[in-house]
CSV table of C-alpha atoms in Angstrom, one decimal:
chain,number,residue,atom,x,y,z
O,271,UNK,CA,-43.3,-7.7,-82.3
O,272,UNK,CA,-41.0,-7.5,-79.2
O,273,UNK,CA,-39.7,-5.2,-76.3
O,274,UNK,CA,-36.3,-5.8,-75.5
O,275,UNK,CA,-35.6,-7.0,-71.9
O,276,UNK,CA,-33.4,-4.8,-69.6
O,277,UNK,CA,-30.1,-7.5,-70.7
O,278,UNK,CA,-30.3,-6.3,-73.8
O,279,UNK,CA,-31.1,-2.6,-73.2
O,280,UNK,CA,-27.6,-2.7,-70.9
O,281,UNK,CA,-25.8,-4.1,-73.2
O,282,UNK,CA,-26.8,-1.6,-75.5
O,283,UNK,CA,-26.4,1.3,-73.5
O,284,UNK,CA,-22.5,-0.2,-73.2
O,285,UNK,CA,-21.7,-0.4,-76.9
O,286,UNK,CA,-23.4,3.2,-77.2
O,287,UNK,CA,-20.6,5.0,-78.8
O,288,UNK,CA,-19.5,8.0,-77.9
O,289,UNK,CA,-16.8,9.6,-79.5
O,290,UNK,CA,-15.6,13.1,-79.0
O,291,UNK,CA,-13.2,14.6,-81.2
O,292,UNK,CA,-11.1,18.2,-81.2
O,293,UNK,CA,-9.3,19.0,-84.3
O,294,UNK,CA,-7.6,22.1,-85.1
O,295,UNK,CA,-7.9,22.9,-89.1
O,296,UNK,CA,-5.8,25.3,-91.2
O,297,UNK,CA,-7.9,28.4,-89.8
O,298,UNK,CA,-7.4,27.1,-85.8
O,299,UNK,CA,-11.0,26.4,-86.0
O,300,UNK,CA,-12.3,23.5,-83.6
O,301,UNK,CA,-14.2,20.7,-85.5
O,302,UNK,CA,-17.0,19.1,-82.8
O,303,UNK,CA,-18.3,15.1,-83.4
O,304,UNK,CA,-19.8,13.4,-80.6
O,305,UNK,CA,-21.3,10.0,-81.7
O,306,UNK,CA,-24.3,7.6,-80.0
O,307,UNK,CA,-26.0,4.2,-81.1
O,308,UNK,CA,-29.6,5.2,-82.7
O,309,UNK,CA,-32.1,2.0,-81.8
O,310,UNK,CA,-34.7,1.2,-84.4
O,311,UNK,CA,-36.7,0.4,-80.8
O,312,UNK,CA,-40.0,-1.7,-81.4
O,313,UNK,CA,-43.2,-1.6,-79.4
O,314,UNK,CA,-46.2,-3.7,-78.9
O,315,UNK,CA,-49.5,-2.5,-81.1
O,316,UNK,CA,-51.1,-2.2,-77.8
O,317,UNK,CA,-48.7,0.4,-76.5
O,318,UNK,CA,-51.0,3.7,-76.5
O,319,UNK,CA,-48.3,5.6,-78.6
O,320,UNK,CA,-48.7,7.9,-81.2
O,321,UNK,CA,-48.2,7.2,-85.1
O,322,UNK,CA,-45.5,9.9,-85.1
O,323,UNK,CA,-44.2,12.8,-82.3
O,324,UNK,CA,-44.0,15.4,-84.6
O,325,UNK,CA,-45.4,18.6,-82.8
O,326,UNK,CA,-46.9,20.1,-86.0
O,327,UNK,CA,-50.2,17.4,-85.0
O,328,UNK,CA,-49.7,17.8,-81.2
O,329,UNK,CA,-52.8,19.4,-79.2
O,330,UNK,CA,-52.4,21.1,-76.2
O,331,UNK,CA,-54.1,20.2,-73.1
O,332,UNK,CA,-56.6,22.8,-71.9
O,333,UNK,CA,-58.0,21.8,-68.8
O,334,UNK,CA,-54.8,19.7,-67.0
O,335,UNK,CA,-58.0,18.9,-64.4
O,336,UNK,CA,-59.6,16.3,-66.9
O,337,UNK,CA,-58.1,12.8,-66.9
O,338,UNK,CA,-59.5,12.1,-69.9
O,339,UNK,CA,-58.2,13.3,-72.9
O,340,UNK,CA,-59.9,16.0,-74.7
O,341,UNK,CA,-61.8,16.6,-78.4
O,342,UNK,CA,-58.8,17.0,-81.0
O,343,UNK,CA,-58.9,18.1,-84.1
O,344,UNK,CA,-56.4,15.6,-85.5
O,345,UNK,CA,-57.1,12.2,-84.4
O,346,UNK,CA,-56.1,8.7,-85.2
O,347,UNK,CA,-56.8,5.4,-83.7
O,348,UNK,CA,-52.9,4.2,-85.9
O,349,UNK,CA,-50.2,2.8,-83.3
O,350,UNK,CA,-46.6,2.9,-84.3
O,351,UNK,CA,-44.6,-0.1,-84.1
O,352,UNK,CA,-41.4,1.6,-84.2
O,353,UNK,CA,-39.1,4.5,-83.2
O,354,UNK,CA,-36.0,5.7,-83.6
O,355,UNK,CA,-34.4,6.2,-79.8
O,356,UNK,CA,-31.0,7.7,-78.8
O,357,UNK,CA,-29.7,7.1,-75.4
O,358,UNK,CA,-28.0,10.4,-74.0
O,359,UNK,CA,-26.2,11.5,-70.3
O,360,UNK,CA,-28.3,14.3,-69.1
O,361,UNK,CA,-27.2,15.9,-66.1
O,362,UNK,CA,-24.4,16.9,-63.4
O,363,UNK,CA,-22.9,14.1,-62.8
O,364,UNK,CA,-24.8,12.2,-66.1
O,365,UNK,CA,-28.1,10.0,-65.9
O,366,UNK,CA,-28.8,8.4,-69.1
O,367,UNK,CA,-31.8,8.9,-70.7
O,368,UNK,CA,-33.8,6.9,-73.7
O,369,UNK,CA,-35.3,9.9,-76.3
O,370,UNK,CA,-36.9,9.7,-79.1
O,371,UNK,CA,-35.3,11.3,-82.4
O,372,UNK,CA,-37.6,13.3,-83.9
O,373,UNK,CA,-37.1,16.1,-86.4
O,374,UNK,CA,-40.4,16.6,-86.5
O,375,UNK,CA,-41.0,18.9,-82.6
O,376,UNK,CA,-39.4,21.7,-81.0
O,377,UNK,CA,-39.3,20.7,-77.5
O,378,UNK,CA,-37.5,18.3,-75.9
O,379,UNK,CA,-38.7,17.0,-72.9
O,380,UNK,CA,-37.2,13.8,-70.4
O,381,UNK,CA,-39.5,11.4,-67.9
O,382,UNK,CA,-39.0,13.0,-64.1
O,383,UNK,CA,-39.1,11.6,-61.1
O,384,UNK,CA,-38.6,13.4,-57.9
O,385,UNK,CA,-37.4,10.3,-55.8
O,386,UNK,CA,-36.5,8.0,-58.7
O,387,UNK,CA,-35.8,4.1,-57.5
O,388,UNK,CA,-32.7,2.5,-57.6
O,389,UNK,CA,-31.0,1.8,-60.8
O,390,UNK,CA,-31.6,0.8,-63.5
O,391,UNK,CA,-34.7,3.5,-63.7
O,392,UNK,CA,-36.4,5.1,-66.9
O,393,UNK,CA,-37.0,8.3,-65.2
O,394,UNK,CA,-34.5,11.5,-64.3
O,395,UNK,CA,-33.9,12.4,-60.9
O,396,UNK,CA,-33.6,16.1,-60.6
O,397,UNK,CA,-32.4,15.8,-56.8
O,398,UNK,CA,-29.3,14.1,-58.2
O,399,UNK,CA,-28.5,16.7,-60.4
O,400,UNK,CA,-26.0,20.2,-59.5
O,401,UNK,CA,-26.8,21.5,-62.9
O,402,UNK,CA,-31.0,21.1,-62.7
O,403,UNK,CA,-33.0,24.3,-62.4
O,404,UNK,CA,-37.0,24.9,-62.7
O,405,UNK,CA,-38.2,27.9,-64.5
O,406,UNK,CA,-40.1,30.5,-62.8
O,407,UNK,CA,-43.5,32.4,-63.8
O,408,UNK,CA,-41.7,34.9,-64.5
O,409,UNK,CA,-39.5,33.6,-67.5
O,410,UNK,CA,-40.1,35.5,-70.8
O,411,UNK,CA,-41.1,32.2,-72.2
O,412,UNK,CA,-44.2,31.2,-69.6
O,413,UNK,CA,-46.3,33.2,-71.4
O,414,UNK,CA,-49.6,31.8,-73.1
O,415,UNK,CA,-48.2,32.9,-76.7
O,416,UNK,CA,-44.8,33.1,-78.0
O,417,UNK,CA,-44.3,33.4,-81.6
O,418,UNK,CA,-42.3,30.7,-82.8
O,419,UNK,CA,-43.2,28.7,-80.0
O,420,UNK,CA,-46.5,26.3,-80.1
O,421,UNK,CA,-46.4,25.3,-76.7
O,422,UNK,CA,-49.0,27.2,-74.2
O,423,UNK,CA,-47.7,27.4,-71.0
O,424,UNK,CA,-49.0,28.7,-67.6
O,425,UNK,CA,-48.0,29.2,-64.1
O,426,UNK,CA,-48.8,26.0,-61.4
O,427,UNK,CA,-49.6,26.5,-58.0
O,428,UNK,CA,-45.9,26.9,-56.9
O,429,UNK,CA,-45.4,29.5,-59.4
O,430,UNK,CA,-43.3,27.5,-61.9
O,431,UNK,CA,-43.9,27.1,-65.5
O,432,UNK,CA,-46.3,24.7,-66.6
O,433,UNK,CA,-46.6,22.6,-69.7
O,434,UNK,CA,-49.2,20.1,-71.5
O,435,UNK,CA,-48.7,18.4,-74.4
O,436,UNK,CA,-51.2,15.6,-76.6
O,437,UNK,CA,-50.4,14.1,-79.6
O,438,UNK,CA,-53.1,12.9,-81.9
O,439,UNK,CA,-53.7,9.6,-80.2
O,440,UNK,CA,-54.1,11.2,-77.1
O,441,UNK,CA,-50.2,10.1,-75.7
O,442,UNK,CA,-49.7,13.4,-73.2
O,443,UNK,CA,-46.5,14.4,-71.3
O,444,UNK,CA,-46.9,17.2,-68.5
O,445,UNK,CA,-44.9,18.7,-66.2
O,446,UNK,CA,-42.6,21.8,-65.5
O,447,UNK,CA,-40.3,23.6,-68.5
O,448,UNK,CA,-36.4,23.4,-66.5
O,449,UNK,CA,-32.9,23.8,-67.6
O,450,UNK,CA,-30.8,21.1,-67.8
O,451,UNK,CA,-27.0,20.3,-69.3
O,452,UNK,CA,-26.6,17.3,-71.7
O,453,UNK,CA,-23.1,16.2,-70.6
O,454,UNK,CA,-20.8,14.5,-72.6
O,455,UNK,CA,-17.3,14.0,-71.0
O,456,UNK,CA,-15.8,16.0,-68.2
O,457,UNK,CA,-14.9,18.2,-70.5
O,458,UNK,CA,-18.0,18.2,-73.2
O,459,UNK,CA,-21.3,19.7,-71.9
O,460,UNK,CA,-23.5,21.8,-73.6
O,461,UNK,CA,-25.1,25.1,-71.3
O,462,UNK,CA,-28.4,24.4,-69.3
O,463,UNK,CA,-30.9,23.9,-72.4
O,464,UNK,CA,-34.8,24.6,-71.8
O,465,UNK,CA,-36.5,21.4,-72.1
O,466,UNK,CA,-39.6,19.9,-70.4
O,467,UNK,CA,-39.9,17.5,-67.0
O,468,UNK,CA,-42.9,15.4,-67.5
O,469,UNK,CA,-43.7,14.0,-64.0
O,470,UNK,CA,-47.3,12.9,-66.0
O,471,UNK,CA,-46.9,11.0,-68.8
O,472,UNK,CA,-48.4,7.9,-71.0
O,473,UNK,CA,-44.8,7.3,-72.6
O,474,UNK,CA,-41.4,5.8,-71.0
O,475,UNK,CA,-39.1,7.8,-73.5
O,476,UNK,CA,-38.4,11.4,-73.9
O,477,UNK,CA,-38.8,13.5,-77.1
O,478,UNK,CA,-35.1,14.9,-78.4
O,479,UNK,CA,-36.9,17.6,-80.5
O,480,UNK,CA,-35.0,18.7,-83.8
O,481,UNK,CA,-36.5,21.1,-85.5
O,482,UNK,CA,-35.9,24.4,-86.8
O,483,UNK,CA,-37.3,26.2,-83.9
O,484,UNK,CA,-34.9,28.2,-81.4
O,485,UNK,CA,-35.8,26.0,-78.8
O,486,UNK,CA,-34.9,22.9,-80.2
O,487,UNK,CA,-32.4,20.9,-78.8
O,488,UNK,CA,-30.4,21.7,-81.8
O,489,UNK,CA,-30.7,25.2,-82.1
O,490,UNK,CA,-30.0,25.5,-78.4
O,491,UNK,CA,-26.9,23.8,-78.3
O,492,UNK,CA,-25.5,25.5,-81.2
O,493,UNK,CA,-25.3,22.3,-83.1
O,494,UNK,CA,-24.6,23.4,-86.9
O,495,UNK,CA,-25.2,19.8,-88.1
O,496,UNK,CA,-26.2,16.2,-87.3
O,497,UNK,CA,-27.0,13.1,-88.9
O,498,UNK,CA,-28.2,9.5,-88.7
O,499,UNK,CA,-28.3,6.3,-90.2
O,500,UNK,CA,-31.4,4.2,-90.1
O,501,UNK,CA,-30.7,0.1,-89.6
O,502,UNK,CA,-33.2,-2.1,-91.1
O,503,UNK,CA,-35.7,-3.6,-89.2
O,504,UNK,CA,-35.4,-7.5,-88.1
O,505,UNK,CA,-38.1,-9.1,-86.2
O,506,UNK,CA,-35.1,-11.6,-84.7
O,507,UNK,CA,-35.9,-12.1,-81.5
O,508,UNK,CA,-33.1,-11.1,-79.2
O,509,UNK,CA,-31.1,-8.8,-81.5
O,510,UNK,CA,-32.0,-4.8,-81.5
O,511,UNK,CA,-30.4,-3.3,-84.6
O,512,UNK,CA,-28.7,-0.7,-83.8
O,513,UNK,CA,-27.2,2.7,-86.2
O,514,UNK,CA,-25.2,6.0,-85.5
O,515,UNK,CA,-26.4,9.1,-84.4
O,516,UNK,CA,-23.9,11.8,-84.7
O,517,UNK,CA,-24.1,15.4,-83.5
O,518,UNK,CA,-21.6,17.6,-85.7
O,519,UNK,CA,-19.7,16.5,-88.3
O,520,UNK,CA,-19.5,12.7,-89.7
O,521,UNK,CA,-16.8,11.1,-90.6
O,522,UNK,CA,-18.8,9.8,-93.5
O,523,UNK,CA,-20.2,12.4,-94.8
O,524,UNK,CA,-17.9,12.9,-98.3
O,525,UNK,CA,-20.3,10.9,-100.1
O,526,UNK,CA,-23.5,12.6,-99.2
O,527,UNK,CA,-25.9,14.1,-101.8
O,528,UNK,CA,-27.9,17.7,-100.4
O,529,UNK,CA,-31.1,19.1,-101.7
O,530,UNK,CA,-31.4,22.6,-100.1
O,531,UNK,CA,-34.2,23.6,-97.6
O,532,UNK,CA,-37.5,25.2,-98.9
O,533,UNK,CA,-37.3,27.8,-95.7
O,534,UNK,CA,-40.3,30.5,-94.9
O,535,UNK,CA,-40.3,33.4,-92.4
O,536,UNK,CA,-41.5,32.0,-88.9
O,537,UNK,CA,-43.7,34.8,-88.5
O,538,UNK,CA,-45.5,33.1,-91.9
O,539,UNK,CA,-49.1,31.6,-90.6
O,540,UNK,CA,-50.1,29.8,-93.7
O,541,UNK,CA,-52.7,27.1,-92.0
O,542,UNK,CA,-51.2,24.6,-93.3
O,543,UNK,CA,-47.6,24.9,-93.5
O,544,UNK,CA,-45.2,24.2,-90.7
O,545,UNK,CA,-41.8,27.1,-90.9
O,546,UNK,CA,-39.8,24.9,-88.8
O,547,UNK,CA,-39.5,21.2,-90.2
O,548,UNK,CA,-37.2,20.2,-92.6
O,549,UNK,CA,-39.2,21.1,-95.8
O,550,UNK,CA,-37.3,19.6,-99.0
O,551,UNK,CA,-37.9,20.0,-102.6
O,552,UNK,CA,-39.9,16.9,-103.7
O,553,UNK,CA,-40.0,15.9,-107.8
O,554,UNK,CA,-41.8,12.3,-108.0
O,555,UNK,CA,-41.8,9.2,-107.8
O,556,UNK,CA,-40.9,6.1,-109.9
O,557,UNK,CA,-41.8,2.6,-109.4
O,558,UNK,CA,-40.0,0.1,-111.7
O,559,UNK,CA,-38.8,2.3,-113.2
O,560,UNK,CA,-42.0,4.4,-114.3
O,561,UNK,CA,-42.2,7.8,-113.2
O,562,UNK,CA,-46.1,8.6,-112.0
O,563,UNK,CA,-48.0,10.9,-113.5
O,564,UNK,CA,-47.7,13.3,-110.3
O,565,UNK,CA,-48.3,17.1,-110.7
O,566,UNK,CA,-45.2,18.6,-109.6
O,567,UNK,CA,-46.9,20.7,-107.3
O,568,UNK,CA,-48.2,17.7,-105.3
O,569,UNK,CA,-44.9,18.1,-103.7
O,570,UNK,CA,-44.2,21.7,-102.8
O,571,UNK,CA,-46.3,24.2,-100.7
O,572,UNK,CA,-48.8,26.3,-102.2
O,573,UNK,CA,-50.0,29.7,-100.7
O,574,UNK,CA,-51.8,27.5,-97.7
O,575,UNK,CA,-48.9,25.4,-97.0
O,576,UNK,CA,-50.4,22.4,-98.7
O,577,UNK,CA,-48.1,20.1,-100.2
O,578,UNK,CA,-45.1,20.7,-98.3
O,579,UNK,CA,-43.0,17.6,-98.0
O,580,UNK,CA,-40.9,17.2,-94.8
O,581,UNK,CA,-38.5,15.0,-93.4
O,582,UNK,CA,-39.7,13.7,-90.5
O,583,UNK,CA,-37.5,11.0,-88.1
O,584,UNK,CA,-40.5,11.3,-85.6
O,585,UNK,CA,-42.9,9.6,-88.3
O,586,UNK,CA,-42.9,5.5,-89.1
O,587,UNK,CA,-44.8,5.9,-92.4
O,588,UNK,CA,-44.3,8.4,-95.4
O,589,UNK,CA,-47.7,10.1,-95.8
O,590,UNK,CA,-48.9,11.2,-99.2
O,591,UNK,CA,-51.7,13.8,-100.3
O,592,UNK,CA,-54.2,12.6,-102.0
O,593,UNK,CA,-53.0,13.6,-106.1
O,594,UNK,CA,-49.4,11.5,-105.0
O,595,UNK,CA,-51.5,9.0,-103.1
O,596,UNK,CA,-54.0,7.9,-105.6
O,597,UNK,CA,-51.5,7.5,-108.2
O,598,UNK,CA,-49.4,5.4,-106.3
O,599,UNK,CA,-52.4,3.1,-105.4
O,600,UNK,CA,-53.0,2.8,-108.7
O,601,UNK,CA,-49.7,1.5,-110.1
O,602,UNK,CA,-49.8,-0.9,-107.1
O,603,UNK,CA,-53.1,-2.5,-107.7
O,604,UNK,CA,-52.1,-2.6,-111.9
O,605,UNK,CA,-49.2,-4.5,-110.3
O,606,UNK,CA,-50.1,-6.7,-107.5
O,607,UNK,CA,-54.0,-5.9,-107.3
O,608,UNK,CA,-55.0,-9.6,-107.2
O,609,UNK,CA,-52.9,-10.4,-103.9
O,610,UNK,CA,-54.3,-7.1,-102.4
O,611,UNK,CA,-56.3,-7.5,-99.1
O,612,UNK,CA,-59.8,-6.5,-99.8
O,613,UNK,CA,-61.3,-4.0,-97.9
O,614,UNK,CA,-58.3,-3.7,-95.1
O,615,UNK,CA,-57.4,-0.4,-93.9
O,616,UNK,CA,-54.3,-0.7,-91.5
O,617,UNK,CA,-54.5,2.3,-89.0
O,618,UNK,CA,-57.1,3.8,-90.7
O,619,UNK,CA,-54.5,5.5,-93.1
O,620,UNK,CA,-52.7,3.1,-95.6
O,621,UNK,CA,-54.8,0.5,-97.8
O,622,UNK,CA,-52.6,-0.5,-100.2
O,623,UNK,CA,-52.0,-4.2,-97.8
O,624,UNK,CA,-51.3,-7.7,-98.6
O,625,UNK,CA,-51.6,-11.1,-96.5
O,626,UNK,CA,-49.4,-13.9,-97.7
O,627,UNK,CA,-45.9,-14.0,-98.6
O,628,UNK,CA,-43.9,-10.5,-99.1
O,629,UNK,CA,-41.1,-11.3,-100.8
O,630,UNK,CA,-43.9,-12.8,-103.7
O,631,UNK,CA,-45.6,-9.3,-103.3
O,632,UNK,CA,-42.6,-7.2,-103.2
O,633,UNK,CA,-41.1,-8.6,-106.6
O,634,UNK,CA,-44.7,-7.8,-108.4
O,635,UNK,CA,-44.0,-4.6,-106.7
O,636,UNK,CA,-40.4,-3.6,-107.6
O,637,UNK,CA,-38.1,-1.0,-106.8
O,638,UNK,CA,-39.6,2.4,-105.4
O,639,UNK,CA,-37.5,5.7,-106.3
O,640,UNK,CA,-38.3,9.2,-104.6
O,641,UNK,CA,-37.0,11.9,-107.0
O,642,UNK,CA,-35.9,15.1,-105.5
O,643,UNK,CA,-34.0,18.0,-106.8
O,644,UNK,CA,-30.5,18.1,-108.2
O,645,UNK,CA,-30.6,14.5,-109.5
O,646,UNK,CA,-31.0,13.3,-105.6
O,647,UNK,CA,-32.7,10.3,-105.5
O,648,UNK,CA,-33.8,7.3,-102.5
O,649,UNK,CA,-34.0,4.4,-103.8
O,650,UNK,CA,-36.3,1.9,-102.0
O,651,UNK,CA,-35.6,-1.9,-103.3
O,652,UNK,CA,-38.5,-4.1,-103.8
O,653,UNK,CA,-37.4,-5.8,-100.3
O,654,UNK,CA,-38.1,-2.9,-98.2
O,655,UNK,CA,-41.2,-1.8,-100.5
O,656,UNK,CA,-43.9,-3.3,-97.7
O,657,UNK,CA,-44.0,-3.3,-94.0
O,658,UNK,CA,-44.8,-5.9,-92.0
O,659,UNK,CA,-48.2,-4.7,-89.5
O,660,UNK,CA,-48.8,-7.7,-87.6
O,661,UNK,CA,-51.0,-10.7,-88.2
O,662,UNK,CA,-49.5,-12.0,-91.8
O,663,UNK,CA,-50.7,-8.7,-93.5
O,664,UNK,CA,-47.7,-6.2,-95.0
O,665,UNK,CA,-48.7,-2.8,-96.3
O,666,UNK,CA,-46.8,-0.4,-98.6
O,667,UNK,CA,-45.3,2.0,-95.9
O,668,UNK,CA,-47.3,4.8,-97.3
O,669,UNK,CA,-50.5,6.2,-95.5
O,670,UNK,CA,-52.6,8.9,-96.7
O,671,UNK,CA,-52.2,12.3,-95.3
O,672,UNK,CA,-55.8,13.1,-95.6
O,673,UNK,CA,-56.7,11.0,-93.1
O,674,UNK,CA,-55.1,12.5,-90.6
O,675,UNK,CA,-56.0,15.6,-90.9
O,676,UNK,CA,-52.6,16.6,-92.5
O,677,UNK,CA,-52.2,18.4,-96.0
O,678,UNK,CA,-48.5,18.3,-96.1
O,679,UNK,CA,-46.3,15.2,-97.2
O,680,UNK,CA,-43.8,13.2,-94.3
O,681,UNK,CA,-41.1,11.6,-95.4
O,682,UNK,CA,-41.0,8.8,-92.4
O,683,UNK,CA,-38.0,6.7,-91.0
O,684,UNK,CA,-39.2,3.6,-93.0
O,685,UNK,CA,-38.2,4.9,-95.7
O,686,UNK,CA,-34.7,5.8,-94.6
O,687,UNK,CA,-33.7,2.5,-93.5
O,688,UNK,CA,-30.2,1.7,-94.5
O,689,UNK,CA,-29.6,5.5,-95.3
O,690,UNK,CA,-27.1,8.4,-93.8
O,691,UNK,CA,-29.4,11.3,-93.3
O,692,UNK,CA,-27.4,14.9,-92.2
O,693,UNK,CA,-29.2,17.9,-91.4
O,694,UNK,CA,-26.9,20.8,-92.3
O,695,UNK,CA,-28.2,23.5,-90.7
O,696,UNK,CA,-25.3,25.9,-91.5
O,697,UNK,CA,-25.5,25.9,-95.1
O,698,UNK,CA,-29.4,24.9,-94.8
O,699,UNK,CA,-29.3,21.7,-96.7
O,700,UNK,CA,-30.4,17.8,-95.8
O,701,UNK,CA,-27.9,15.1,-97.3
O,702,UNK,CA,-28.6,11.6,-98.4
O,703,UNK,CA,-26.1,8.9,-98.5
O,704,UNK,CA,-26.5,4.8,-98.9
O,705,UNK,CA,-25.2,2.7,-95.7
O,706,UNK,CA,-24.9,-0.3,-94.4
O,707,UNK,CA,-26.2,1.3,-90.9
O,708,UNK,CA,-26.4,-1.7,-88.9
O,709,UNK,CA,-22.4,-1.5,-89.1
O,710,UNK,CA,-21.8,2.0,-89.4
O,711,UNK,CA,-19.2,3.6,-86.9
């Protein structure tokens, strides 16, 4: 494991690409493409970092006077090791800010600073900024319940609107809810979005929430589809991998296969279910070619909202329930039982872990296939079946959702290495497409 220094971070942030195209079609329609580098960004194991952003496991904070974090319901002691992160100009004139993609939350939120040092800085100076504004008390949405919005807010002592936000680890951000332009171009900006200013937080990188929700980023900006493509993960020091990140339409895109989205009224309150991820239609999975004996409805919420399976950028791991999980374990140990390590529990959520060499493992293993509906299918070759955790050991890159306190199933960035992924939120479909992503434009 590695951080990348700040040469290679600039250098990055100078081969982002950022392409903005116009083009008039037959109908004198406008077609909208703005494109960025995605960073399959690594951290240390001793970062205190959630497993995943996604807000359907966040906890509020209810007493912002404790330092310590507070009793949650869903906790886990499992680090992540990586995260997809998108570098975007926020501001009037731009600052650029590192956030993480995640499909999984509603809010986005960016690391303030009200006197921020001289570049290069991780945190947004609101002082620099024409376009910046705080919201008052008084805003419809600093209220302590908003329907379709999970986030309880209140007023601080300067009457601006407050938030608190924990994730199951206990990784907080806290600060003010503002409105702020993403600018593109002198001539590409979107309108000031709500988003959050964490002046107190555990984490260096935003959250570019991507949800369903209307306050998403991408609900707020109108944006009627975007994509990504995943690179693979290389533990070469001094190279960062880096994909595509595109909002609007891809150039790539005439390949792509689309499942439709399983949607539910927002105002459903099913305990389990979450109305504003991704939810797809799930069939099975195949491994060597075996499809599992997995009920059907393993995959697909029942009238609690267990069993939904979303797509989630914010997760590392896909997480199973149990039915899907068990049988899985169990072709794995028929498999490659004898080079299993005994006993190991990585993260307190995936068991199915292996010391010695995983390219050995990973042939015993073979190919992994997800099944969903209409014939799509994502294919996982026996190469990218385990992940490596640190200290010799791989593990399949499949927890168990029980142990975190989830019912639903996630299908995580590890498994969409090397893989376009749009959300098509006009016609209400995800697409899947092959790629080389390390090299994708």
């Amino acid at each position: 494991m590695f951080l990348c220094n700040k040469t290679v971070l600039l250098l990055l942030l100078l081969l982002t690409v950022l392409s903005l195209s116009a083009q008039a079609s037959s109908n004198n329609n406008t077609t909208f493409s703005v494109s960025f580098a995605l960073i399959s960004r690594r951290f240390s194991h001793d970062d205190l970092s959630p497993s995943y952003y996604s807000s359907f496991v966040s906890q509020t904070k209810q007493n912002r006077k404790v330092a310590r974090a507070p009793s949650l319901r869903y906790r886990s002691k499992f680090k992540y090791s990586m995260a997809l992160v998108v570098s975007l100009p926020i501001g009037t004139p731009p600052q650029t800010q590192e956030m993480v993609l995640d499909t999984g939350s509603q809010l986005s939120w960016i690391k303030c600073h009200k006197k921020a040092p001289a570049p290069p800085t991780t945190s947004f100076d609101p002082s620099r900024s024409s376009s910046f504004s705080v919201l008052p008390c008084t805003h419809p949405l600093c209220k302590p319940r908003i329907v379709d919005f999970t986030l309880p807010t209140d007023c601080d002592q300067n009457r601006l609107c407050h938030y608190s936000y924990f994730y199951a680890d206990g990784t907080f951000a806290e600060g003010n809810l503002v409105k702020e332009k993403f600018t593109f171009s002198a001539a590409q900006s979107t309108l000031p979005l709500i988003l959050g200013c964490a002046k107190d937080t555990s984490e260096d990188k935003g959250i570019l929430g991507m949800n369903l929700g209307r306050l998403s980023f991408a609900s707020q900006a109108k944006i009627s589809k975007f994509s990504y493509c995943v690179p693979t993960r290389v533990s070469r020091v001094g190279y960062t991998p880096t994909g595509s990140f595109y909002l609007g339409e891809n150039p790539n895109s005439a390949g792509f296969r689309y499942v439709s989205f399983l949607t539910f009224p927002q105002s459903q309150r099913s305990p389990n279910l979450d109305p504003l991820a991704y939810s797809v239609p799930m069939q099975g999975v195949r491994i060597q070619g075996k499809r599992l004996d997995i009920p059907a409805t393993a995959f697909h919420p029942d009238a609690s909202g267990s069993g939904q399976t979303i797509v989630d950028s914010g997760s590392e791991f896909t997480y199973l329930v149990d039915v899907a999980y068990n049988k899985i374990k169990e072709e794995i140990v028929r498999l490659a039982g004898p080079r299993m390590k005994k006993g190991y529990v990585y993260g307190g959520v995936a068991d199915m872990c292996f010391d010695g060499n995983a390219m050995e493992v990973g042939r015993l293993i073979g190919d992994m296939v997800f099944e969903f509906e209409r014939g799509v299918e994502i294919l996982i070759e026996k190469e990218r079946v385990l992940a490596d955790v640190g200290g010799g050991v791989h593990c399949v890159g499949i927890g168990r959702s029980e142990m975190l306190g989830l019912a639903s199933n996630i299908f995580g960035n590890f498994h969409q290495q090397n893989l376009w992924v749009e959300f098509d939120l006009a016609s209400r479909r995800v697409g899947f497409a092959k790629a080389e992503c390390s090299r994708s434009a």
